[in-house]
Amino acid sequence: MPRALLPKHIISSLDLDRREVDTIFDMADEYEKKGRVSKELSGKVIALAFFEPSTRTKNSFESAVKRLGASTIGFSSSEGTSVEKGETIADTVRMLEGYSDMIIIRHKFDGTAKFASEVSHVPIINAGDGKHEHPTQSIIDLYTVRKIKGHIEGLNFCVLGDLKYGRAVNSLLRLLTKFKPGKVFLVSPQQLKLREEVKSTLNYPVIETSSLQDVIGETDVLYVTRIQKERFADEVEFEKVKESYKVDLKAVEMMKRDSIILHPLPRVNEIDRKVDKTPQAKYFYQASLGVQVRMAIIKYLFGGLK
Amino acid sequence: MSDKELLVTKIREGTVIDHIPAGRALAVLRVLGINGSEGYRVALVMNVESKKMVRKDIVKISGRTVDEKESNLITLIAPNATINIIKDYDVTKKMKMKVPSVIEGLLRCPNPSCITNNDPEAFTNFLTVSESPLLLKCSYCETIIDEMQVVKQVL
Ligand SMILES: Nc1ncnc2c1ncn2[C@@H]1O[C@H](COP(=O)(O)OP(=O)(O)OP(=O)(O)O)[C@@H](O)[C@H]1O
Ligand SMILES: [Mg+2]
Ligand SMILES: [Zn+2]
């Protein structure tokens, strides 16, 4: 197939250029104005192939699809599907593309979405592939920043937590390559530093440190992620690390008045619940923007601007 | 060229791969998919003195030429090798080699969670991100492997 006729996929945030991201942001604003209801995709069927269980992302996509007037088919977690009976990912994609106009896929293996895009004749959206990427989350993240701060350029970002296995972090840092951020601080325990293969794809310098205190006062956008117990061989070590990367009221006091705190959610203990009432806490607002951004992404892949 | 230097009798038609880093001759054969069952007469010379290198390996294969794609794959483990095509006992051609930009199938991704290790239809595909030092990147999970990992895998 000639290039122009190939379906457009979103596998990585690097797949979008700045103009496309801005278009998606503007479309999301439009959908908000219209009360997040549209019939533009009426008659379309969108497959949600969630091989890995998810409630948040799946429901947010499902809501976005329905609010665009389209309907969904698919499954969540491979239990009870033909995948459990040994059907390959490729065969599952071939089946779904026959029944639908777009496939939104989540899988625990790194690279699954790209592999699916090589098999599929309909657009693929990566809704998370292992520890690799979660591009739609990063579009929501920066959309939230733009909504609150009015711009993204020049802001100082601090990304905190598990930077080694966090797919949302990879996608966010990569999406930032389109926006000329100010300083970008990466704060993590030594064993959870950003992987070199991701760092090498960034076009701006990063400042790596294991101390949040050192950089929190300069931060405009604090992006918090969860540190998972499974990443540590030693329980004692995990408990120590967990405490030193927790965002509590003391930490917020050191932050600028107009700085913001984001989190891809679900949050466990990494942000103290007392922080929820501070003006900096924007993570629930961020989550609430997910549907209109996903509406915009889906519509964009079906043929861009109205 | 002295007969002393030859170590084995001259071949009439075939390929001589010279200046292989010492110890990697078997890896070169592996890249070419030669394991002995094909019936080619193959001479391996390992760890011999060399003017250009401290020690080197040489592979001589009678009755088989090496194409451009194969030559390029050999650069992954033997970047300074010379590939000489022999016809009528003489060197008639020295293959030009360049590091391939894409390597399909030959290598394995070391990431156990990579789709290429978990689906029978997903084959490996590596992109060259640096030629020297050699760095290859899995185009699915983006794991990077270096020259030592490539040699270990091929051997
Ligand atoms: N007929 C043959 N049978 C077996 N080996 C041969 C034959 N002809 C040449 N060779 C070997 O092939 C290699 C290349 O031969 P060539 O005559 O080009 O040597 P050279 O000038 O030293 O080349 P280089 O600069 O690549 O080392 C040498 O290792 C030589 O011993
Ligand atoms: Mg010589
Ligand atoms: Zn891989």
PDB file of N, CA, C and O in Angstrom, chain A residues 241-274:
ATOM      1  N   VAL A 241      12.547   3.386  50.536  1.00  0.00           N
ATOM      2  CA  VAL A 241      12.423   4.146  49.294  1.00  0.00           C
ATOM      3  C   VAL A 241      11.038   4.788  49.188  1.00  0.00           C
ATOM      4  O   VAL A 241      10.893   5.958  48.856  1.00  0.00           O
ATOM      5  N   LYS A 242      10.026   4.010  49.523  1.00  0.00           N
ATOM      6  CA  LYS A 242       8.639   4.457  49.442  1.00  0.00           C
ATOM      7  C   LYS A 242       8.444   5.751  50.229  1.00  0.00           C
ATOM      8  O   LYS A 242       7.834   6.702  49.751  1.00  0.00           O
ATOM      9  N   GLU A 243       8.987   5.778  51.429  1.00  0.00           N
ATOM     10  CA  GLU A 243       8.822   6.950  52.294  1.00  0.00           C
ATOM     11  C   GLU A 243       9.497   8.190  51.723  1.00  0.00           C
ATOM     12  O   GLU A 243       8.942   9.282  51.755  1.00  0.00           O
ATOM     13  N   SER A 244      10.694   8.001  51.163  1.00  0.00           N
ATOM     14  CA  SER A 244      11.415   9.187  50.707  1.00  0.00           C
ATOM     15  C   SER A 244      10.873   9.746  49.385  1.00  0.00           C
ATOM     16  O   SER A 244      11.278  10.827  48.967  1.00  0.00           O
ATOM     17  N   TYR A 245       9.971   9.037  48.736  1.00  0.00           N
ATOM     18  CA  TYR A 245       9.397   9.550  47.488  1.00  0.00           C
ATOM     19  C   TYR A 245       7.920   9.879  47.626  1.00  0.00           C
ATOM     20  O   TYR A 245       7.198  10.004  46.649  1.00  0.00           O
ATOM     21  N   LYS A 246       7.501  10.032  48.872  1.00  0.00           N
ATOM     22  CA  LYS A 246       6.098  10.332  49.113  1.00  0.00           C
ATOM     23  C   LYS A 246       5.874  11.846  49.069  1.00  0.00           C
ATOM     24  O   LYS A 246       6.675  12.618  49.583  1.00  0.00           O
ATOM     25  N   VAL A 247       4.795  12.248  48.421  1.00  0.00           N
ATOM     26  CA  VAL A 247       4.460  13.667  48.369  1.00  0.00           C
ATOM     27  C   VAL A 247       3.453  13.950  49.474  1.00  0.00           C
ATOM     28  O   VAL A 247       2.318  13.470  49.439  1.00  0.00           O
ATOM     29  N   ASP A 248       3.892  14.709  50.504  1.00  0.00           N
ATOM     30  CA  ASP A 248       2.996  15.038  51.607  1.00  0.00           C
ATOM     31  C   ASP A 248       2.882  16.559  51.715  1.00  0.00           C
ATOM     32  O   ASP A 248       3.429  17.297  50.887  1.00  0.00           O
ATOM     33  N   LEU A 249       2.162  17.025  52.743  1.00  0.00           N
ATOM     34  CA  LEU A 249       1.942  18.477  52.878  1.00  0.00           C
ATOM     35  C   LEU A 249       3.258  19.244  53.014  1.00  0.00           C
ATOM     36  O   LEU A 249       3.393  20.348  52.509  1.00  0.00           O
ATOM     37  N   LYS A 250       4.235  18.608  53.688  1.00  0.00           N
ATOM     38  CA  LYS A 250       5.537  19.257  53.838  1.00  0.00           C
ATOM     39  C   LYS A 250       6.175  19.527  52.479  1.00  0.00           C
ATOM     40  O   LYS A 250       6.750  20.587  52.240  1.00  0.00           O
ATOM     41  N   ALA A 251       6.045  18.551  51.596  1.00  0.00           N
ATOM     42  CA  ALA A 251       6.604  18.711  50.249  1.00  0.00           C
ATOM     43  C   ALA A 251       5.862  19.812  49.495  1.00  0.00           C
ATOM     44  O   ALA A 251       6.481  20.648  48.818  1.00  0.00           O
ATOM     45  N   VAL A 252       4.545  19.820  49.616  1.00  0.00           N
ATOM     46  CA  VAL A 252       3.749  20.814  48.884  1.00  0.00           C
ATOM     47  C   VAL A 252       4.093  22.235  49.353  1.00  0.00           C
ATOM     48  O   VAL A 252       4.118  23.170  48.551  1.00  0.00           O
ATOM     49  N   GLU A 253       4.382  22.376  50.649  1.00  0.00           N
ATOM     50  CA  GLU A 253       4.776  23.694  51.179  1.00  0.00           C
ATOM     51  C   GLU A 253       6.008  24.260  50.482  1.00  0.00           C
ATOM     52  O   GLU A 253       6.164  25.473  50.386  1.00  0.00           O
ATOM     53  N   MET A 254       6.877  23.375  50.028  1.00  0.00           N
ATOM     54  CA  MET A 254       8.090  23.841  49.343  1.00  0.00           C
ATOM     55  C   MET A 254       7.816  24.228  47.901  1.00  0.00           C
ATOM     56  O   MET A 254       8.673  24.780  47.214  1.00  0.00           O
ATOM     57  N   MET A 255       6.612  23.909  47.400  1.00  0.00           N
ATOM     58  CA  MET A 255       6.320  24.141  45.978  1.00  0.00           C
ATOM     59  C   MET A 255       5.866  25.578  45.742  1.00  0.00           C
ATOM     60  O   MET A 255       5.337  26.247  46.628  1.00  0.00           O
ATOM     61  N   LYS A 256       6.034  26.015  44.496  1.00  0.00           N
ATOM     62  CA  LYS A 256       5.524  27.336  44.110  1.00  0.00           C
ATOM     63  C   LYS A 256       4.002  27.346  44.266  1.00  0.00           C
ATOM     64  O   LYS A 256       3.345  26.320  44.077  1.00  0.00           O
ATOM     65  N   ARG A 257       3.454  28.525  44.523  1.00  0.00           N
ATOM     66  CA  ARG A 257       1.999  28.654  44.691  1.00  0.00           C
ATOM     67  C   ARG A 257       1.234  28.184  43.454  1.00  0.00           C
ATOM     68  O   ARG A 257       0.179  27.572  43.563  1.00  0.00           O
ATOM     69  N   ASP A 258       1.776  28.513  42.280  1.00  0.00           N
ATOM     70  CA  ASP A 258       1.030  28.201  41.052  1.00  0.00           C
ATOM     71  C   ASP A 258       1.526  26.916  40.363  1.00  0.00           C
ATOM     72  O   ASP A 258       1.251  26.686  39.206  1.00  0.00           O
ATOM     73  N   SER A 259       2.246  26.097  41.115  1.00  0.00           N
ATOM     74  CA  SER A 259       2.689  24.831  40.533  1.00  0.00           C
ATOM     75  C   SER A 259       1.538  23.813  40.610  1.00  0.00           C
ATOM     76  O   SER A 259       0.578  24.029  41.344  1.00  0.00           O
ATOM     77  N   ILE A 260       1.659  22.741  39.845  1.00  0.00           N
ATOM     78  CA  ILE A 260       0.580  21.739  39.857  1.00  0.00           C
ATOM     79  C   ILE A 260       1.141  20.330  40.037  1.00  0.00           C
ATOM     80  O   ILE A 260       2.287  20.048  39.679  1.00  0.00           O
ATOM     81  N   ILE A 261       0.307  19.464  40.611  1.00  0.00           N
ATOM     82  CA  ILE A 261       0.689  18.059  40.808  1.00  0.00           C
ATOM     83  C   ILE A 261      -0.223  17.188  39.943  1.00  0.00           C
ATOM     84  O   ILE A 261      -1.450  17.283  40.031  1.00  0.00           O
ATOM     85  N   LEU A 262       0.390  16.353  39.112  1.00  0.00           N
ATOM     86  CA  LEU A 262      -0.367  15.414  38.271  1.00  0.00           C
ATOM     87  C   LEU A 262       0.020  13.985  38.637  1.00  0.00           C
ATOM     88  O   LEU A 262       1.076  13.735  39.218  1.00  0.00           O
ATOM     89  N   HIS A 263      -0.842  13.054  38.278  1.00  0.00           N
ATOM     90  CA  HIS A 263      -0.597  11.629  38.545  1.00  0.00           C
ATOM     91  C   HIS A 263      -1.446  10.846  37.551  1.00  0.00           C
ATOM     92  O   HIS A 263      -2.620  11.166  37.364  1.00  0.00           O
ATOM     93  N   PRO A 264      -0.882   9.834  36.889  1.00  0.00           N
ATOM     94  CA  PRO A 264      -1.698   9.104  35.908  1.00  0.00           C
ATOM     95  C   PRO A 264      -2.789   8.244  36.569  1.00  0.00           C
ATOM     96  O   PRO A 264      -3.679   7.759  35.872  1.00  0.00           O
ATOM     97  N   LEU A 265      -2.733   8.064  37.888  1.00  0.00           N
ATOM     98  CA  LEU A 265      -3.697   7.260  38.644  1.00  0.00           C
ATOM     99  C   LEU A 265      -3.716   5.801  38.143  1.00  0.00           C
ATOM    100  O   LEU A 265      -3.435   5.581  36.978  1.00  0.00           O
ATOM    101  N   PRO A 266      -4.008   4.820  38.913  1.00  0.00           N
ATOM    102  CA  PRO A 266      -4.451   4.912  40.308  1.00  0.00           C
ATOM    103  C   PRO A 266      -3.321   5.266  41.274  1.00  0.00           C
ATOM    104  O   PRO A 266      -2.211   4.782  41.132  1.00  0.00           O
ATOM    105  N   ARG A 267      -3.658   6.088  42.228  1.00  0.00           N
ATOM    106  CA  ARG A 267      -2.728   6.489  43.264  1.00  0.00           C
ATOM    107  C   ARG A 267      -2.857   5.482  44.426  1.00  0.00           C
ATOM    108  O   ARG A 267      -3.967   5.041  44.732  1.00  0.00           O
ATOM    109  N   VAL A 268      -1.769   5.128  45.052  1.00  0.00           N
ATOM    110  CA  VAL A 268      -1.870   4.288  46.241  1.00  0.00           C
ATOM    111  C   VAL A 268      -1.487   5.144  47.448  1.00  0.00           C
ATOM    112  O   VAL A 268      -2.342   5.826  48.008  1.00  0.00           O
ATOM    113  N   ASN A 269      -0.192   5.158  47.798  1.00  0.00           N
ATOM    114  CA  ASN A 269       0.201   5.973  48.952  1.00  0.00           C
ATOM    115  C   ASN A 269       1.201   7.051  48.612  1.00  0.00           C
ATOM    116  O   ASN A 269       1.663   7.767  49.479  1.00  0.00           O
ATOM    117  N   GLU A 270       1.555   7.134  47.306  1.00  0.00           N
ATOM    118  CA  GLU A 270       2.649   8.044  46.950  1.00  0.00           C
ATOM    119  C   GLU A 270       2.267   9.516  47.070  1.00  0.00           C
ATOM    120  O   GLU A 270       3.143  10.375  47.128  1.00  0.00           O
ATOM    121  N   ILE A 271       0.959   9.812  47.090  1.00  0.00           N
ATOM    122  CA  ILE A 271       0.530  11.176  47.414  1.00  0.00           C
ATOM    123  C   ILE A 271      -0.367  11.072  48.649  1.00  0.00           C
ATOM    124  O   ILE A 271      -1.401  10.386  48.617  1.00  0.00           O
ATOM    125  N   ASP A 272       0.034  11.733  49.707  1.00  0.00           N
ATOM    126  CA  ASP A 272      -0.753  11.754  50.936  1.00  0.00           C
ATOM    127  C   ASP A 272      -2.137  12.342  50.634  1.00  0.00           C
ATOM    128  O   ASP A 272      -2.249  13.343  49.924  1.00  0.00           O
ATOM    129  N   ARG A 273      -3.167  11.711  51.164  1.00  0.00           N
ATOM    130  CA  ARG A 273      -4.522  12.183  50.876  1.00  0.00           C
ATOM    131  C   ARG A 273      -4.773  13.618  51.335  1.00  0.00           C
ATOM    132  O   ARG A 273      -5.650  14.301  50.807  1.00  0.00           O
ATOM    133  N   LYS A 274      -3.993  14.072  52.304  1.00  0.00           N
ATOM    134  CA  LYS A 274      -4.135  15.464  52.760  1.00  0.00           C
ATOM    135  C   LYS A 274      -3.764  16.451  51.650  1.00  0.00           C
ATOM    136  O   LYS A 274      -4.200  17.595  51.655  1.00  0.00           O
TER     137      LYS A 274
END
